[in-house]
Amino acid sequence: MKRALITGITGQDGAYLAEFLLKKGYGVYGTYRRLSTPNFWRLQYLDIFDKVSLIPADLVDSSSLVEAVKTSDPDEVYHLAAQSFVGASFEQPVGAGMVTGLGVTRMLEAIRQVNPEIRFYQAATSEQFGGSSDMPMREEDAFKPASPYAAAKLYGYWLTRIYRGGYKIFACNGILFNHESPLRGLEFVTRKISNGIAKIALGIEKELRLGNLEAKRDWGYAPEYVESMWLMLQQREPDDYVIATGEAHSIKEFAEKAFEIAELDWRDHVKTDKKFFRPLDVNYLQGDSAKAEKKLGWKPKVKFEKLVEIMVNEDMQRWARWQKGERFPWDAPNYPSEDKILSRTLTLERA
Ligand code: NAP
Ligand code: F7E
């Protein structure tokens, strides 16, 4: 039986990848960090919590990563753990470097020291292209990161290539464009919209406050994207791949479509709020995954409209079930209203 170690198994991609690898017959191990309140709702929601083995580790602590590799003795490591919210990387720029950037080096070092035969997947990102003007973006295009998060990821991308070249480690970068699902964190714009709409439809809230509505993203469906991670590690040679749908849509289009599904008019409920604008934003991202299609045989099936439908319908159903008194693992009921959170952007605005 093959074994896989997933860092960040409690996150959106970690949970879907664990489900995918279990179906393939893998023994699945995942790192989690000690929190005052356990955070396993996604694994429970997918009903796989009892099927995975958990190892405590933190990306700032090299020794815990070495232990995780030794304990799991994996054939493949999927390095998904990171501080993944771009907005927060402006609030905590030093942490972005320490966790999202240097965390990759610590993981690669653990592999180099314990067993360099382990295959390594790095969760690189379309954010690395940032303000680039190449459209649609391909593997060979220039990177122009526009946030502490993107700069840290670009560092991780290069470390992955350096360990591939220097130590012959089978290390791949998956340059994934945005991918969403009902397991997406609530601070990301798609889930913020689907969750907000469900609450508006049930009369729990009246409005939805958003930032830059003009930015465009290439949004795919997370359960399909995790398959591409596995495919990269099954090839004869390690390489880097763009994973995307090839379509770009604005936040406004997402909101418009999502409200339409709930039979509401977005103009009655959406307000823009400076608090949700970033000091620097990426205005346009659209990927070209022709290389992945040719070499991996990977192609997205769920495109924009279907994705919006999946997310809105699931959040509407969850809130309706919750209101009827049903209880199940879920993040939304305990999530604080964003009005309670004072951001750096807001502080700058007031100064
Ligand atoms: P996510 O839901 O935010 O999950 C991030 C994971 O990292 C969580 O399990 C989190 O643990 C863990 N983590 C955070 N800080 C850590 C630390 N200091 N030590 C150990 N673990 C830590 O992110 P995602 O959407 O699944 O994304 C997975 C990866 O792909 C990330 O690296 C992200 O940057 C990258 N990526 C995502 C997208 C996308 O559109 N989703 C696109 C391109 C690349 P807790 O649960 O304890 O917080
Ligand atoms: O923002 C705009 C915001 O936070 C998308 C991460 O998974 O994908 C994700 O990063 C856009 C930005 O995702 C709100 O300004 C408007 O232009 O959903 P997001 P992201 O920044 O694209 C990449 C590929 C990753 O690698 C990351 O890990 O939407 N926007 N109004 C808003 N964004 C948020 N969060 N909240 C708003 O109210």
CSV table of C-alpha atoms and ligand atoms in Angstrom, one decimal:
chain,number,residue,atom,x,y,z
A,1,MET,CA,0.0,0.0,0.0
A,2,LYS,CA,1.4,3.4,-0.9
A,3,ARG,CA,1.5,6.1,1.8
A,4,ALA,CA,1.0,9.8,1.4
A,5,LEU,CA,1.7,12.6,3.9
A,6,ILE,CA,-0.5,15.7,3.4
A,7,THR,CA,0.6,18.9,5.2
A,8,GLY,CA,-2.5,21.0,5.8
A,9,ILE,CA,-5.0,18.1,5.8
A,10,THR,CA,-7.5,20.3,7.8
A,11,GLY,CA,-7.8,22.8,4.9
A,12,GLN,CA,-10.0,22.7,1.8
A,13,ASP,CA,-7.6,21.0,-0.5
A,14,GLY,CA,-6.1,18.8,2.2
A,15,ALA,CA,-9.6,17.3,3.0
A,16,TYR,CA,-10.5,16.7,-0.7
A,17,LEU,CA,-7.0,15.2,-1.5
A,18,ALA,CA,-7.3,12.9,1.5
A,19,GLU,CA,-10.6,11.7,0.2
A,20,PHE,CA,-9.2,11.2,-3.3
A,21,LEU,CA,-6.1,9.3,-2.1
A,22,LEU,CA,-8.2,7.1,0.2
A,23,LYS,CA,-10.3,6.1,-2.8
A,24,LYS,CA,-7.0,5.2,-4.6
A,25,GLY,CA,-6.1,2.8,-1.7
A,26,TYR,CA,-3.4,5.0,-0.1
A,27,GLY,CA,-2.6,5.1,3.6
A,28,VAL,CA,-3.2,8.7,4.3
A,29,TYR,CA,-1.3,10.7,7.0
A,30,GLY,CA,-1.9,14.4,7.6
A,31,THR,CA,-0.3,17.1,9.7
A,32,TYR,CA,-2.4,19.3,11.8
A,33,ARG,CA,-1.4,22.1,14.3
A,34,ARG,CA,-2.4,22.2,17.8
A,35,LEU,CA,-5.2,24.8,18.3
A,36,SER,CA,-7.2,25.6,21.4
A,37,THR,CA,-10.3,24.3,19.6
A,38,PRO,CA,-10.0,21.3,17.2
A,39,ASN,CA,-10.5,22.1,13.5
A,40,PHE,CA,-11.4,18.8,11.8
A,41,TRP,CA,-14.8,19.8,10.5
A,42,ARG,CA,-13.9,19.3,6.8
A,43,LEU,CA,-12.6,15.7,7.4
A,44,GLN,CA,-15.8,15.0,9.4
A,45,TYR,CA,-18.0,16.6,6.7
A,46,LEU,CA,-16.5,14.3,4.1
A,47,ASP,CA,-16.9,11.4,6.6
A,48,ILE,CA,-13.2,10.4,6.4
A,49,PHE,CA,-12.0,11.6,9.8
A,50,ASP,CA,-11.7,8.0,11.1
A,51,LYS,CA,-9.8,6.9,8.0
A,52,VAL,CA,-6.8,9.2,8.1
A,53,SER,CA,-3.9,9.3,10.6
A,54,LEU,CA,-3.0,12.6,12.2
A,55,ILE,CA,0.4,13.9,13.1
A,56,PRO,CA,0.9,17.2,15.0
A,57,ALA,CA,3.4,19.5,13.2
A,58,ASP,CA,3.8,23.2,12.6
A,59,LEU,CA,5.6,24.8,9.6
A,60,VAL,CA,7.7,27.0,11.8
A,61,ASP,CA,9.1,24.0,13.7
A,62,SER,CA,11.5,21.9,11.5
A,63,SER,CA,11.8,19.1,14.1
A,64,SER,CA,8.1,18.5,14.0
A,65,LEU,CA,8.2,18.2,10.1
A,66,VAL,CA,11.2,15.8,10.3
A,67,GLU,CA,9.1,13.7,12.8
A,68,ALA,CA,6.1,13.8,10.6
A,69,VAL,CA,8.1,12.4,7.6
A,70,LYS,CA,9.7,9.7,9.8
A,71,THR,CA,6.4,8.7,11.4
A,72,SER,CA,4.5,8.4,8.2
A,73,ASP,CA,7.4,7.1,6.0
A,74,PRO,CA,5.6,8.3,2.9
A,75,ASP,CA,6.1,7.6,-0.8
A,76,GLU,CA,4.6,11.1,-1.6
A,77,VAL,CA,4.4,14.4,0.3
A,78,TYR,CA,1.8,16.9,-0.7
A,79,HIS,CA,2.8,20.2,0.9
A,80,LEU,CA,-0.5,22.1,1.1
A,81,ALA,CA,-0.1,23.8,4.5
A,82,ALA,CA,0.4,27.6,4.3
A,83,GLN,CA,-1.2,30.8,5.5
A,84,SER,CA,-3.3,30.9,2.4
A,85,PHE,CA,-5.3,34.1,2.6
A,86,VAL,CA,-3.8,36.9,0.6
A,87,GLY,CA,-5.6,39.6,2.6
A,88,ALA,CA,-4.1,38.3,5.9
A,89,SER,CA,-0.6,38.3,4.3
A,90,PHE,CA,-0.8,42.1,4.3
A,91,GLU,CA,-1.7,42.1,8.0
A,92,GLN,CA,1.0,39.6,8.8
A,93,PRO,CA,3.8,40.0,6.2
A,94,VAL,CA,6.5,38.5,8.4
A,95,GLY,CA,4.4,35.4,9.1
A,96,ALA,CA,3.8,35.0,5.4
A,97,GLY,CA,7.5,34.7,4.8
A,98,MET,CA,8.1,32.4,7.8
A,99,VAL,CA,5.2,30.0,7.2
A,100,THR,CA,4.3,30.1,3.6
A,101,GLY,CA,7.9,30.7,2.3
A,102,LEU,CA,10.3,29.1,4.7
A,103,GLY,CA,7.9,26.3,5.5
A,104,VAL,CA,8.7,24.9,2.0
A,105,THR,CA,12.4,24.8,2.7
A,106,ARG,CA,11.8,23.1,6.1
A,107,MET,CA,9.7,20.5,4.4
A,108,LEU,CA,12.2,19.9,1.5
A,109,GLU,CA,15.0,19.7,4.0
A,110,ALA,CA,13.1,17.1,6.1
A,111,ILE,CA,12.7,15.0,2.9
A,112,ARG,CA,16.3,15.5,1.9
A,113,GLN,CA,17.5,14.4,5.3
A,114,VAL,CA,15.1,11.5,5.9
A,115,ASN,CA,14.5,10.0,2.5
A,116,PRO,CA,15.3,11.9,-0.8
A,117,GLU,CA,13.3,9.3,-2.8
A,118,ILE,CA,10.0,10.7,-1.5
A,119,ARG,CA,8.1,12.6,-4.2
A,120,PHE,CA,7.2,16.1,-3.3
A,121,TYR,CA,4.2,18.3,-4.4
A,122,GLN,CA,4.4,22.1,-3.8
A,123,ALA,CA,1.2,24.1,-3.7
A,124,ALA,CA,2.3,27.0,-6.0
A,125,THR,CA,-0.2,29.5,-7.1
A,126,SER,CA,-1.5,31.8,-9.9
A,127,GLU,CA,-0.9,34.7,-7.5
A,128,GLN,CA,2.8,34.4,-8.4
A,129,PHE,CA,1.8,35.8,-11.8
A,130,GLY,CA,0.3,38.8,-10.0
A,131,GLY,CA,0.4,41.9,-12.1
A,132,SER,CA,1.8,40.1,-15.2
A,133,SER,CA,0.4,41.1,-18.5
A,134,ASP,CA,0.8,37.7,-20.2
A,135,MET,CA,-2.8,36.4,-20.9
A,136,PRO,CA,-3.7,33.6,-20.5
A,137,MET,CA,-0.9,32.7,-18.2
A,138,ARG,CA,1.3,29.6,-18.9
A,139,GLU,CA,4.2,27.9,-17.1
A,140,GLU,CA,6.9,29.9,-18.9
A,141,ASP,CA,5.4,33.3,-18.3
A,142,ALA,CA,6.9,35.9,-16.1
A,143,PHE,CA,6.0,36.2,-12.4
A,144,LYS,CA,5.2,39.5,-10.8
A,145,PRO,CA,3.9,38.9,-7.3
A,146,ALA,CA,1.7,41.6,-5.8
A,147,SER,CA,1.4,40.5,-2.1
A,148,PRO,CA,3.5,39.2,0.7
A,149,TYR,CA,1.7,35.9,0.2
A,150,ALA,CA,2.6,35.7,-3.5
A,151,ALA,CA,6.2,36.7,-2.9
A,152,ALA,CA,6.5,33.9,-0.2
A,153,LYS,CA,4.9,31.4,-2.7
A,154,LEU,CA,7.3,32.4,-5.4
A,155,TYR,CA,10.2,31.7,-3.0
A,156,GLY,CA,8.7,28.3,-2.3
A,157,TYR,CA,8.3,27.7,-6.0
A,158,TRP,CA,12.0,28.4,-6.6
A,159,LEU,CA,13.2,26.3,-3.6
A,160,THR,CA,11.2,23.4,-5.1
A,161,ARG,CA,13.0,23.8,-8.4
A,162,ILE,CA,16.4,24.2,-6.7
A,163,TYR,CA,15.9,20.9,-4.7
A,164,ARG,CA,14.8,19.2,-7.9
A,165,GLY,CA,17.9,20.4,-9.8
A,166,GLY,CA,20.4,20.3,-6.9
A,167,TYR,CA,19.4,17.1,-5.1
A,168,LYS,CA,17.5,15.3,-7.8
A,169,ILE,CA,14.4,15.2,-5.6
A,170,PHE,CA,11.2,14.4,-7.5
A,171,ALA,CA,9.6,17.8,-6.8
A,172,CYS,CA,6.8,19.4,-8.7
A,173,ASN,CA,5.1,22.8,-8.6
A,174,GLY,CA,1.3,22.8,-9.2
A,175,ILE,CA,0.6,26.4,-10.2
A,176,LEU,CA,-3.1,26.2,-9.4
A,177,PHE,CA,-5.5,29.0,-10.2
A,178,ASN,CA,-8.3,29.8,-7.7
A,179,HIS,CA,-10.3,26.7,-6.9
A,180,GLU,CA,-13.4,26.8,-4.7
A,181,SER,CA,-16.0,24.5,-3.1
A,182,PRO,CA,-18.5,24.3,-0.2
A,183,LEU,CA,-15.4,23.5,1.9
A,184,ARG,CA,-13.7,26.8,1.0
A,185,GLY,CA,-12.8,29.1,4.0
A,186,LEU,CA,-15.4,31.8,4.8
A,187,GLU,CA,-13.0,34.7,4.3
A,188,PHE,CA,-12.5,34.0,0.6
A,189,VAL,CA,-14.8,35.9,-1.7
A,190,THR,CA,-16.7,33.0,-3.3
A,191,ARG,CA,-17.7,31.3,-0.1
A,192,LYS,CA,-18.3,34.7,1.6
A,193,ILE,CA,-20.8,35.4,-1.2
A,194,SER,CA,-22.5,31.9,-1.1
A,195,ASN,CA,-22.7,31.9,2.7
A,196,GLY,CA,-23.9,35.6,2.8
A,197,ILE,CA,-26.7,34.9,0.2
A,198,ALA,CA,-27.9,31.8,2.1
A,199,LYS,CA,-28.3,34.0,5.2
A,200,ILE,CA,-30.0,36.8,3.3
A,201,ALA,CA,-32.4,34.3,1.7
A,202,LEU,CA,-33.4,33.1,5.1
A,203,GLY,CA,-33.8,36.6,6.5
A,204,ILE,CA,-30.8,36.2,8.9
A,205,GLU,CA,-28.9,39.1,7.3
A,206,LYS,CA,-29.8,41.9,4.9
A,207,GLU,CA,-26.6,42.9,3.2
A,208,LEU,CA,-23.3,41.7,2.0
A,209,ARG,CA,-20.3,43.9,2.1
A,210,LEU,CA,-17.5,43.3,-0.4
A,211,GLY,CA,-14.4,45.0,-1.7
A,212,ASN,CA,-13.1,45.2,-5.3
A,213,LEU,CA,-15.9,43.9,-7.5
A,214,GLU,CA,-13.9,44.5,-10.8
A,215,ALA,CA,-11.1,42.0,-10.1
A,216,LYS,CA,-11.3,38.8,-12.3
A,217,ARG,CA,-10.4,35.3,-11.4
A,218,ASP,CA,-10.2,31.9,-13.1
A,219,TRP,CA,-12.3,29.8,-10.7
A,220,GLY,CA,-12.3,26.0,-10.8
A,221,TYR,CA,-13.7,23.3,-8.6
A,222,ALA,CA,-11.4,22.1,-5.8
A,223,PRO,CA,-12.2,18.3,-5.9
A,224,GLU,CA,-11.1,18.2,-9.5
A,225,TYR,CA,-8.0,20.2,-8.9
A,226,VAL,CA,-6.6,17.8,-6.2
A,227,GLU,CA,-6.5,15.0,-8.8
A,228,SER,CA,-4.0,17.1,-10.8
A,229,MET,CA,-1.7,17.1,-7.7
A,230,TRP,CA,-1.7,13.3,-7.7
A,231,LEU,CA,-1.2,13.1,-11.5
A,232,MET,CA,1.9,15.3,-11.3
A,233,LEU,CA,3.6,12.9,-8.9
A,234,GLN,CA,2.8,9.8,-11.1
A,235,GLN,CA,4.8,11.0,-14.1
A,236,ARG,CA,8.2,9.7,-15.2
A,237,GLU,CA,9.8,13.1,-14.7
A,238,PRO,CA,9.1,15.9,-12.2
A,239,ASP,CA,7.8,19.2,-13.8
A,240,ASP,CA,5.7,22.3,-13.1
A,241,TYR,CA,2.1,22.7,-14.4
A,242,VAL,CA,-0.5,25.4,-14.6
A,243,ILE,CA,-4.0,24.1,-13.6
A,244,ALA,CA,-6.9,26.4,-14.6
A,245,THR,CA,-10.3,26.5,-16.4
A,246,GLY,CA,-9.2,29.1,-19.0
A,247,GLU,CA,-12.1,31.4,-18.1
A,248,ALA,CA,-11.9,34.6,-16.2
A,249,HIS,CA,-15.0,36.2,-14.5
A,250,SER,CA,-15.3,39.2,-12.2
A,251,ILE,CA,-16.4,39.2,-8.6
A,252,LYS,CA,-19.4,41.2,-9.7
A,253,GLU,CA,-20.3,38.4,-12.2
A,254,PHE,CA,-20.0,35.8,-9.4
A,255,ALA,CA,-22.2,37.8,-7.1
A,256,GLU,CA,-24.8,38.5,-9.9
A,257,LYS,CA,-25.0,34.8,-10.8
A,258,ALA,CA,-25.1,33.7,-7.2
A,259,PHE,CA,-27.9,36.0,-6.2
A,260,GLU,CA,-29.8,35.0,-9.3
A,261,ILE,CA,-29.7,31.3,-8.2
A,262,ALA,CA,-31.2,32.4,-4.9
A,263,GLU,CA,-33.9,34.4,-6.8
A,264,LEU,CA,-32.6,37.7,-5.4
A,265,ASP,CA,-31.2,40.8,-7.1
A,266,TRP,CA,-27.6,41.5,-6.1
A,267,ARG,CA,-28.1,45.2,-6.4
A,268,ASP,CA,-30.5,45.2,-3.4
A,269,HIS,CA,-28.0,43.6,-1.1
A,270,VAL,CA,-24.4,44.1,-2.1
A,271,LYS,CA,-22.5,47.1,-0.7
A,272,THR,CA,-18.9,48.0,-1.3
A,273,ASP,CA,-16.8,48.6,1.7
A,274,LYS,CA,-13.2,50.0,1.7
A,275,LYS,CA,-12.3,47.6,4.5
A,276,PHE,CA,-12.2,44.8,2.0
A,277,PHE,CA,-9.9,46.5,-0.6
A,278,ARG,CA,-6.3,45.4,-0.4
A,279,PRO,CA,-3.3,47.7,-0.4
A,280,LEU,CA,-2.4,46.1,-3.8
A,281,ASP,CA,-4.7,43.7,-5.7
A,282,VAL,CA,-4.3,41.4,-8.7
A,283,ASN,CA,-6.8,42.6,-11.2
A,284,TYR,CA,-6.9,39.8,-13.8
A,285,LEU,CA,-5.9,36.1,-13.7
A,286,GLN,CA,-6.7,33.6,-16.5
A,287,GLY,CA,-4.7,30.4,-16.9
A,288,ASP,CA,-3.9,28.1,-19.8
A,289,SER,CA,-3.6,24.5,-18.7
A,290,ALA,CA,-2.8,23.1,-22.1
A,291,LYS,CA,0.4,21.5,-20.8
A,292,ALA,CA,-1.5,19.7,-18.0
A,293,GLU,CA,-4.1,18.5,-20.5
A,294,LYS,CA,-1.4,17.1,-22.9
A,295,LYS,CA,1.0,15.6,-20.4
A,296,LEU,CA,-1.3,14.7,-17.5
A,297,GLY,CA,-4.5,14.1,-19.3
A,298,TRP,CA,-6.1,16.5,-16.9
A,299,LYS,CA,-9.0,18.8,-17.9
A,300,PRO,CA,-11.6,20.7,-15.8
A,301,LYS,CA,-15.3,19.6,-16.1
A,302,VAL,CA,-16.9,22.1,-13.7
A,303,LYS,CA,-16.9,25.6,-15.1
A,304,PHE,CA,-18.0,29.0,-13.7
A,305,GLU,CA,-21.9,28.7,-13.7
A,306,LYS,CA,-21.9,25.1,-12.3
A,307,LEU,CA,-19.4,26.1,-9.6
A,308,VAL,CA,-21.6,29.0,-8.4
A,309,GLU,CA,-24.6,26.8,-8.4
A,310,ILE,CA,-22.9,24.1,-6.3
A,311,MET,CA,-21.7,26.6,-3.7
A,312,VAL,CA,-24.9,28.6,-3.4
A,313,ASN,CA,-27.1,25.5,-3.2
A,314,GLU,CA,-25.0,23.8,-0.6
A,315,ASP,CA,-24.8,26.8,1.7
A,316,MET,CA,-28.6,27.4,1.3
A,317,GLN,CA,-29.3,23.8,2.3
A,318,ARG,CA,-26.9,23.9,5.2
A,319,TRP,CA,-28.4,27.1,6.7
A,320,ALA,CA,-32.0,25.7,6.2
A,321,ARG,CA,-31.0,22.4,7.9
A,322,TRP,CA,-29.4,24.3,10.7
A,323,GLN,CA,-32.4,26.5,11.3
A,324,LYS,CA,-34.5,23.3,11.6
A,325,GLY,CA,-32.3,22.2,14.5
A,326,GLU,CA,-30.1,19.7,12.6
A,327,ARG,CA,-26.5,19.7,13.8
A,328,PHE,CA,-23.4,18.7,11.7
A,329,PRO,CA,-19.7,19.7,11.4
A,330,TRP,CA,-19.6,23.1,9.7
A,331,ASP,CA,-17.7,26.4,10.0
A,332,ALA,CA,-20.4,29.1,9.4
A,333,PRO,CA,-22.4,29.3,12.7
A,334,ASN,CA,-19.3,30.2,14.7
A,335,TYR,CA,-17.7,32.5,12.2
A,336,PRO,CA,-17.5,36.1,13.6
A,337,SER,CA,-19.1,39.0,11.7
A,338,GLU,CA,-16.5,40.8,9.7
A,339,ASP,CA,-17.7,44.0,11.4
A,340,LYS,CA,-16.0,42.9,14.5
A,341,ILE,CA,-12.6,42.6,12.9
A,342,LEU,CA,-10.4,45.7,12.7
A,343,SER,CA,-8.1,45.3,9.7
A,344,ARG,CA,-4.9,47.2,8.8
A,345,THR,CA,-6.7,48.5,5.7
A,346,LEU,CA,-9.4,50.0,7.9
A,347,THR,CA,-6.8,51.5,10.3
A,348,LEU,CA,-5.0,53.1,7.3
A,349,GLU,CA,-8.3,54.5,6.1
A,350,ARG,CA,-9.1,56.1,9.4
A,351,ALA,CA,-5.6,57.7,9.8
B,1,NAP,P1,-6.6,26.4,3.4
B,1,NAP,O1,-8.0,25.9,3.4
B,1,NAP,O2,-6.4,27.8,4.0
B,1,NAP,O3,-5.7,25.4,4.2
B,1,NAP,C1,-4.4,25.7,4.7
B,1,NAP,C2,-3.9,24.6,5.6
B,1,NAP,O4,-2.6,25.0,6.1
B,1,NAP,C3,-4.8,24.3,6.8
B,1,NAP,O5,-4.8,23.0,7.1
B,1,NAP,C4,-4.0,25.1,7.9
B,1,NAP,O6,-4.2,24.6,9.2
B,1,NAP,C5,-2.6,24.8,7.5
B,1,NAP,N1,-1.6,25.7,8.1
B,1,NAP,C6,-1.6,27.1,8.2
B,1,NAP,N2,-0.6,27.5,8.9
B,1,NAP,C7,0.1,26.5,9.3
B,1,NAP,C8,1.3,26.3,10.1
B,1,NAP,N3,1.9,27.3,10.6
B,1,NAP,N4,1.7,25.0,10.3
B,1,NAP,C9,1.0,24.0,9.9
B,1,NAP,N5,-0.1,24.0,9.1
B,1,NAP,C10,-0.5,25.3,8.8
B,1,NAP,O7,-6.0,26.4,2.0
B,1,NAP,P2,-6.4,25.6,0.7
B,1,NAP,O8,-7.4,26.4,-0.1
B,1,NAP,O9,-6.7,24.2,1.0
B,1,NAP,O10,-5.0,25.7,-0.2
B,1,NAP,C11,-4.1,24.6,0.0
B,1,NAP,C12,-2.7,25.2,-0.5
B,1,NAP,O11,-2.8,25.5,-1.8
B,1,NAP,C13,-2.2,26.4,0.2
B,1,NAP,O12,-0.8,26.3,0.3
B,1,NAP,C14,-2.6,27.5,-0.7
B,1,NAP,O13,-1.8,28.6,-0.4
B,1,NAP,C15,-2.4,26.9,-2.0
B,1,NAP,N6,-3.2,27.4,-3.1
B,1,NAP,C16,-4.6,27.5,-3.0
B,1,NAP,C17,-5.4,27.9,-4.0
B,1,NAP,C18,-6.9,27.9,-3.9
B,1,NAP,O14,-7.5,28.6,-4.8
B,1,NAP,N7,-7.5,27.3,-2.9
B,1,NAP,C19,-4.8,28.2,-5.3
B,1,NAP,C20,-3.4,28.0,-5.4
B,1,NAP,C21,-2.6,27.6,-4.3
B,1,NAP,P3,-5.5,25.1,10.1
B,1,NAP,O15,-6.7,24.3,9.7
B,1,NAP,O16,-5.0,24.7,11.5
B,1,NAP,O17,-5.6,26.6,9.9
B,2,F7E,O1,-10.0,37.2,-3.4
B,2,F7E,C1,-11.6,40.4,-4.3
B,2,F7E,C2,-10.2,40.4,-3.8
B,2,F7E,O2,-9.6,36.2,-1.2
B,2,F7E,C3,-10.3,37.1,-4.8
B,2,F7E,C4,-6.3,32.0,-2.3
B,2,F7E,O3,-6.8,30.6,-2.3
B,2,F7E,O4,-6.6,32.1,-4.7
B,2,F7E,C5,-7.0,32.7,-3.4
B,2,F7E,O5,-6.5,34.1,-3.4
B,2,F7E,C6,-10.6,38.6,-5.3
B,2,F7E,C7,-9.5,39.6,-4.9
B,2,F7E,O6,-8.8,35.0,-3.3
B,2,F7E,C8,-13.8,40.7,-1.4
B,2,F7E,O7,-9.7,41.7,-3.7
B,2,F7E,C9,-13.6,41.6,-3.4
B,2,F7E,O8,-9.2,40.4,-6.0
B,2,F7E,O9,-11.2,35.1,-2.7
B,2,F7E,P1,-10.0,35.8,-2.6
B,2,F7E,P2,-7.4,35.3,-3.9
B,2,F7E,O10,-6.9,36.5,-3.3
B,2,F7E,O11,-7.5,35.3,-5.3
B,2,F7E,C10,-5.2,32.1,-4.9
B,2,F7E,C11,-4.9,31.4,-6.2
B,2,F7E,C12,-4.4,31.6,-3.8
B,2,F7E,O12,-3.3,31.0,-4.0
B,2,F7E,C13,-4.8,32.0,-2.4
B,2,F7E,O13,-4.3,31.0,-1.5
B,2,F7E,O14,-11.8,39.0,-4.7
B,2,F7E,N1,-12.6,40.7,-3.3
B,2,F7E,N2,-14.3,41.7,-2.2
B,2,F7E,C14,-12.7,40.1,-2.1
B,2,F7E,N3,-12.0,39.2,-1.5
B,2,F7E,C15,-12.3,38.8,-0.2
B,2,F7E,N4,-11.6,37.8,0.3
B,2,F7E,N5,-13.3,39.4,0.5
B,2,F7E,C16,-14.1,40.4,-0.1
B,2,F7E,O15,-15.0,40.9,0.6
